[in-house]
Short mmCIF file of C-alpha atoms and ligand atoms in Angstrom, two decimals:
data_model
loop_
_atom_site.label_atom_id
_atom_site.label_comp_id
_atom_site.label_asym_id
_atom_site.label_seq_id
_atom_site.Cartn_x
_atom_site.Cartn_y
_atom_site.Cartn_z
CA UNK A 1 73.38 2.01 4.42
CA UNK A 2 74.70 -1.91 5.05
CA UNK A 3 71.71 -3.75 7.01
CA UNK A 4 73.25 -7.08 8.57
CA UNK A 5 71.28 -9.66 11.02
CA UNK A 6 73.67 -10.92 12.90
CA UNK A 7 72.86 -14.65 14.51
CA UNK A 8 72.56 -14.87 17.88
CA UNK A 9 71.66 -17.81 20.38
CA UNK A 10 69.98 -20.56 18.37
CA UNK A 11 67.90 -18.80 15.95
CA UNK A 12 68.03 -14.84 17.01
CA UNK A 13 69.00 -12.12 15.04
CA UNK A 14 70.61 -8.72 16.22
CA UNK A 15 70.18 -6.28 13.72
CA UNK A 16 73.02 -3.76 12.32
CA UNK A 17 72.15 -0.86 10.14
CA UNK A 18 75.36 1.15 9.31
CA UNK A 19 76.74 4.11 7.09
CA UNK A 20 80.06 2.50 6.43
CA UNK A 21 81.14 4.93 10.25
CA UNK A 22 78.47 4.66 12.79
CA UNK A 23 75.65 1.79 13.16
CA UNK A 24 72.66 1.29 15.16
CA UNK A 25 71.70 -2.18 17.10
CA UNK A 26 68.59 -3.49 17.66
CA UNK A 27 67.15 -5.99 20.49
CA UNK A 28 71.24 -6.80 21.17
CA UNK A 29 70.58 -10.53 23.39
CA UNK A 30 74.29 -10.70 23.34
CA UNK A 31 76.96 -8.51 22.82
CA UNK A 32 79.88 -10.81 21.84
CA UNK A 33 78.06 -10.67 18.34
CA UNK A 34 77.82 -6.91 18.26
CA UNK A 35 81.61 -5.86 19.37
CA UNK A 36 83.04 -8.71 16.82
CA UNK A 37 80.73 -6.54 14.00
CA UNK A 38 81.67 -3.51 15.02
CA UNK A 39 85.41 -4.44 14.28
CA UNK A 40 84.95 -6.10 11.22
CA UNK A 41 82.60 -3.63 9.72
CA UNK A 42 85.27 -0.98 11.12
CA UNK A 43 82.03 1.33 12.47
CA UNK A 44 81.35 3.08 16.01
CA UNK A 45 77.80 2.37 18.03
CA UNK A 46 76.01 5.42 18.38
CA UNK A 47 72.55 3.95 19.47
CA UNK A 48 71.05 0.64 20.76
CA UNK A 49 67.34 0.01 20.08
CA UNK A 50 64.94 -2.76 21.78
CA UNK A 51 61.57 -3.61 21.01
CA UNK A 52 60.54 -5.72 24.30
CA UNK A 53 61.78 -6.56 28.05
CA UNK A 54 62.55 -10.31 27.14
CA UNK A 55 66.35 -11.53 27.83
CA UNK A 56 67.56 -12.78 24.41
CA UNK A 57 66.63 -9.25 23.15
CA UNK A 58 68.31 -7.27 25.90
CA UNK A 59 70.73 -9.57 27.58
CA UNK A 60 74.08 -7.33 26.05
CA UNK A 61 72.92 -4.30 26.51
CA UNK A 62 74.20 -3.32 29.82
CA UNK A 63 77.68 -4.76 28.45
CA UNK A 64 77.50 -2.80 24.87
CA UNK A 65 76.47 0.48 26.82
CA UNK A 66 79.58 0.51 29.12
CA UNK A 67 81.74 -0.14 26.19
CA UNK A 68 80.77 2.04 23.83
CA UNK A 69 78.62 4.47 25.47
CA UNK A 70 76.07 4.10 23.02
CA UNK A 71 72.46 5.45 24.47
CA UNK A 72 69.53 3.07 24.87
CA UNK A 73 66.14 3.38 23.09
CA UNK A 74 63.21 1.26 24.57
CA UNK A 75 59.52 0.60 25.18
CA UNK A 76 58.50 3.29 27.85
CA UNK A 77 55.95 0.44 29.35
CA UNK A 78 58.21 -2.55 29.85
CA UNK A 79 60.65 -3.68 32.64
CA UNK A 80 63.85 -2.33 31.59
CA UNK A 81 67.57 -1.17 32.75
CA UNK A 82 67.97 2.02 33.27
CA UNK A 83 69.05 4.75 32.23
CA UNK A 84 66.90 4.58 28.97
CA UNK A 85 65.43 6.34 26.41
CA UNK A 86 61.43 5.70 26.73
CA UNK A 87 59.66 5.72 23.86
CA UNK A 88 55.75 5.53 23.15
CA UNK A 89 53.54 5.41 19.75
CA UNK A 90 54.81 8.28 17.54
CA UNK A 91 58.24 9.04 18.90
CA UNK A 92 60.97 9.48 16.40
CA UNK A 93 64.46 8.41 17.02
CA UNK A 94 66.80 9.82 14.62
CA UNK A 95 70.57 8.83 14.42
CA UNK A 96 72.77 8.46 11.32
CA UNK A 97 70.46 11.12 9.63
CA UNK A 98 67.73 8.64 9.66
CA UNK A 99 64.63 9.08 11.65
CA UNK A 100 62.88 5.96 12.82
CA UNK A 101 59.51 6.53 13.79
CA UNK A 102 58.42 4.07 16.81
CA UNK A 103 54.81 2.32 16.43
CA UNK A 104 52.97 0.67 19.44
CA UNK A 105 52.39 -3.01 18.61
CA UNK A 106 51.24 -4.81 21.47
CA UNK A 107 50.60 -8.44 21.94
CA UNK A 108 53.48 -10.84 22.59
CA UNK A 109 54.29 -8.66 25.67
CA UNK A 110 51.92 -5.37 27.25
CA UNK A 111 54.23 -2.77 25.88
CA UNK A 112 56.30 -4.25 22.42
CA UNK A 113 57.42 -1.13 20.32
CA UNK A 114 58.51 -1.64 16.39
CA UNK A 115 60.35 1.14 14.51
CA UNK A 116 59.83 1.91 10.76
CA UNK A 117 62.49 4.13 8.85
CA UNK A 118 61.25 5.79 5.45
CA UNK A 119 64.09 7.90 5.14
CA UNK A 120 64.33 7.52 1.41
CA UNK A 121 67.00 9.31 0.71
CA UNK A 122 69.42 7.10 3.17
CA UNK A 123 67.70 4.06 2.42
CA UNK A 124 68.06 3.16 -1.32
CA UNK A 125 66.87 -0.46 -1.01
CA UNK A 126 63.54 0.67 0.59
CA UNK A 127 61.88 1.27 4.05
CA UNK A 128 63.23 -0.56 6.76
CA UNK A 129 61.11 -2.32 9.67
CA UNK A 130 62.68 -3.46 12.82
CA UNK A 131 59.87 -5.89 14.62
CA UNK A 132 61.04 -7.65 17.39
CA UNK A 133 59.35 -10.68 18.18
CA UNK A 134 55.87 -9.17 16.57
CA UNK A 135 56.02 -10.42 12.66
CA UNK A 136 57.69 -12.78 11.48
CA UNK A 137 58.39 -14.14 8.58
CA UNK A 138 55.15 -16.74 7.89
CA UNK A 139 54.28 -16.03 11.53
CA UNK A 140 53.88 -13.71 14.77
CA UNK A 141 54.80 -14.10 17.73
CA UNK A 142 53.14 -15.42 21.03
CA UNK A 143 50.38 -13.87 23.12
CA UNK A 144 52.15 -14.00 26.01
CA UNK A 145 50.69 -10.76 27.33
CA UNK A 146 48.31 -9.58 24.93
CA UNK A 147 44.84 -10.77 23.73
CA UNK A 148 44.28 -12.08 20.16
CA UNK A 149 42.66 -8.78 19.43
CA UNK A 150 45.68 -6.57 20.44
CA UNK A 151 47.58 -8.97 18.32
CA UNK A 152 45.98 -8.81 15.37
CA UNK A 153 45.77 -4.60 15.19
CA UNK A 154 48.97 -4.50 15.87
CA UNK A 155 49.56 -6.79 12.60
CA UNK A 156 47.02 -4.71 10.61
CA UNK A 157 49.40 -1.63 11.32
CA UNK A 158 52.52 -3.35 10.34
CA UNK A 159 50.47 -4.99 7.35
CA UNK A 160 49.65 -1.39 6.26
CA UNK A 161 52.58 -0.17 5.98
CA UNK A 162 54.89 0.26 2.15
CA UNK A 163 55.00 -2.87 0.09
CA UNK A 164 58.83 -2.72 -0.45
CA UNK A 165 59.81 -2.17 3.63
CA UNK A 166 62.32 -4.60 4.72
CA UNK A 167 60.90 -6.85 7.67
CA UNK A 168 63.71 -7.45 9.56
CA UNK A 169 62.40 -9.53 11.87
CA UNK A 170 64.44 -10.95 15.21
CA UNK A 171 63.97 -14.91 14.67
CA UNK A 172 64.69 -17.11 12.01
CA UNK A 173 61.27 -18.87 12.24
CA UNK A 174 60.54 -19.00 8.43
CA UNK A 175 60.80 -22.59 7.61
CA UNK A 176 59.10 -23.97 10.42
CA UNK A 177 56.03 -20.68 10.25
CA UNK A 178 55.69 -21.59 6.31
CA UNK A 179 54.88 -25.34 7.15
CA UNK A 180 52.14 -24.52 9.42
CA UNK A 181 50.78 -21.48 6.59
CA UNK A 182 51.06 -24.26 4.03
CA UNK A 183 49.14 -26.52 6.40
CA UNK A 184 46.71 -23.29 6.89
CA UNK A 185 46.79 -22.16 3.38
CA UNK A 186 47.90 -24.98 1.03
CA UNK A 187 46.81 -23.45 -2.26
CA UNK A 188 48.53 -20.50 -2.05
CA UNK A 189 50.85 -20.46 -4.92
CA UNK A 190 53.05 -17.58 -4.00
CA UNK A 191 53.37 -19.69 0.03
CA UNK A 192 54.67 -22.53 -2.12
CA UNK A 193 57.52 -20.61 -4.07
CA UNK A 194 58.45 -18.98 -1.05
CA UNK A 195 58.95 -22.16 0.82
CA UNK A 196 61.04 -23.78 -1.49
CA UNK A 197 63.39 -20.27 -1.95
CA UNK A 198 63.81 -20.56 2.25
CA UNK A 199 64.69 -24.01 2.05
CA UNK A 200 67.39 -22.78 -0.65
CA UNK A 201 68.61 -20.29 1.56
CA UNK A 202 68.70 -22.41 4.80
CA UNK A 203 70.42 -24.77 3.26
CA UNK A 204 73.02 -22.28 2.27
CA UNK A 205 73.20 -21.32 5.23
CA UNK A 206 71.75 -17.99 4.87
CA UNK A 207 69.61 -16.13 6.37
CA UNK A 208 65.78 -15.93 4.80
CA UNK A 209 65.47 -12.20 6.65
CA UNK A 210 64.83 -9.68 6.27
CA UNK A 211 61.42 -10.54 4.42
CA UNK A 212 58.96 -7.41 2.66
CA UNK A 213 56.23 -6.62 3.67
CA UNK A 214 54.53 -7.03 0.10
CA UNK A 215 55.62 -10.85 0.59
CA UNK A 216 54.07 -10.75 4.05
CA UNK A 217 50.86 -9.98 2.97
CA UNK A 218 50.77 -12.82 0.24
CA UNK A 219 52.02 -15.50 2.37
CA UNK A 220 52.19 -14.85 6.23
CA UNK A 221 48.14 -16.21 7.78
CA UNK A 222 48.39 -14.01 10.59
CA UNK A 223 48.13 -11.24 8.10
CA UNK A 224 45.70 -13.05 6.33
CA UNK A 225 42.74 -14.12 8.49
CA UNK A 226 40.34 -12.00 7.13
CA UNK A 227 41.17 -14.39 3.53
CA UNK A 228 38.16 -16.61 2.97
CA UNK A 229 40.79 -19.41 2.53
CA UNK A 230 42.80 -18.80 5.32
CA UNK A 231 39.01 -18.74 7.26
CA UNK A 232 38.10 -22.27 5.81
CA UNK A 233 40.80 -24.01 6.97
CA UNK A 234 40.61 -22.40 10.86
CA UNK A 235 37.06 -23.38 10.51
CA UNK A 236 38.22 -27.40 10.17
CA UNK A 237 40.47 -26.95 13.09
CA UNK A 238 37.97 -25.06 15.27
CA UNK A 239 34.51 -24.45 14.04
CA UNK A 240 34.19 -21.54 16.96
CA UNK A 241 35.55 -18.05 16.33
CA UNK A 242 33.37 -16.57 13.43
CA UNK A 243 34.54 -12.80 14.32
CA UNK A 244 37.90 -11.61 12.75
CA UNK A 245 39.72 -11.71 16.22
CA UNK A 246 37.85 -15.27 16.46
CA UNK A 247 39.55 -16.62 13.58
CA UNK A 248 42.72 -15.31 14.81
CA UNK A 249 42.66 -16.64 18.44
CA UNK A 250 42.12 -19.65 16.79
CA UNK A 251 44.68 -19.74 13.98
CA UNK A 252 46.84 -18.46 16.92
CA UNK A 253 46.24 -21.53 19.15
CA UNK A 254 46.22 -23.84 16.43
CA UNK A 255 49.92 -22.80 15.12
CA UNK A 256 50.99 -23.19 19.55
CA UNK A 257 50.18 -26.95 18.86
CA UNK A 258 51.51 -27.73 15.89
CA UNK A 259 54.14 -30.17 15.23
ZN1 ZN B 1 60.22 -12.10 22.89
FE1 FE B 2 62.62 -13.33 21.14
#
């Protein structure tokens, strides 16, 4: 299996997973991206996954659909094109003889779905995790229609999940999310070698996705709130917020106004 983000817009990613004769999509913003793959990778669509209603992560697929005839996987609680496939917590979508199990992870919109894939056998390089706009790399998205609290289960899940899975996350976000968590968490000696590997890649050109999970919970503050250090420094920006989901809203708000 070939896993491939493919750049989109200023700083999305579309995600290709492949066998080498039929791939998957997910959250495909534009489709220009996904036909030119298609051809060079020489492989045939069979499904086309989203994770939330928002246009750069849905804008091709009317376009892919009619030309390939691929079926569409989404959120059964979001504003979406029909027909589709609706999926809620628990649903398994299996194509190329993978199964990818769909988890409920509210918070940046009402009804965000993620899907995990364990199939070992397929997947030699590890577990893969397709996350929309929920993790990413050093970050996590916006509440724009979830509370802190929703937000920060919906991490915990993802958080829980095998060390090795593959974040593959749909925004390249790291550099600027690891200069806030340095900001946030500047003693963290793992956040440091991390930055400087990103900064390596960027300027390569390459993309620092997909991420681990493993490395996620080392580095990323939104996973790490509950970290006495991570607590200290919210506590200079905003003494309020002493609950878990307090220290969150805050670190949250604090990472919306940061420069
Ligand atoms: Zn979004
Ligand atoms: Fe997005």
């Amino acid at each position: 299996m070939k896993l491939i983000p493919l750049p989109a817009f200023d700083d999305n990613y579309i995600w290709m997973l492949h066998d080498g004769y039929e791939a998957i999509v997910v959250d495909p913003g534009d489709a220009q991206p996904v036909l030119k793959a298609l051809q060079h990778e020489g492989v045939q669509l069979k499904a086309i996954l989203v994770t939330h209603h928002h246009a750069d992560h849905t804008g091709g697929v009317e376009y892919l659909r009619q030309a390939t005839g691929a079926p569409v996987f989404g959120p059964a609680h979001e504003p979406m094109p029909e027909p589709l496939r609706r999926l809620v917590d628990g649903d398994v979508v299996s194509v190329l003889g993978l199964e990818l199990r769909v988890m409920d992870v509210p918070g940046h919109t009402a009804g965000h779905i993620a899907y995990f894939c364990n199939s070992v056998a397929a997947l030699a390089d590890g577990p893969v995790l397709f996350c929309g706009d929920t993790l990413f790399s050093g970050g996590c998205g916006r509440l724009f229609e979830g509370t802190p609290a929703q937000m920060l289960a919906s991490l915990e899940r993802l958080s829980a999940l095998p060390g090795p899975t593959r974040v593959c996350c749909a925004h390249e976000y790291t550099l600027g999310n690891l200069k806030f968590a340095l900001e946030v968490d500047p003693d963290n000696p793992q956040l440091a070698a991390y930055y400087a590997h990103c900064l390596d890649l960027r300027a390569k050109g390459q993309a620092t996705l997909p991420s681990t999970i493993a490395l996620e919970n080392q580095i990323n503050p939104f996973l790490r709130s509950h970290h006495p250090s991570v607590m200290a420094s919210v506590h200079t920006f905003d003494a309020n917020g002493t609950s878990q989901a307090g220290v969150f809203a805050t670190l949250r708000q604090w990472k919306n106004h940061y420069r």
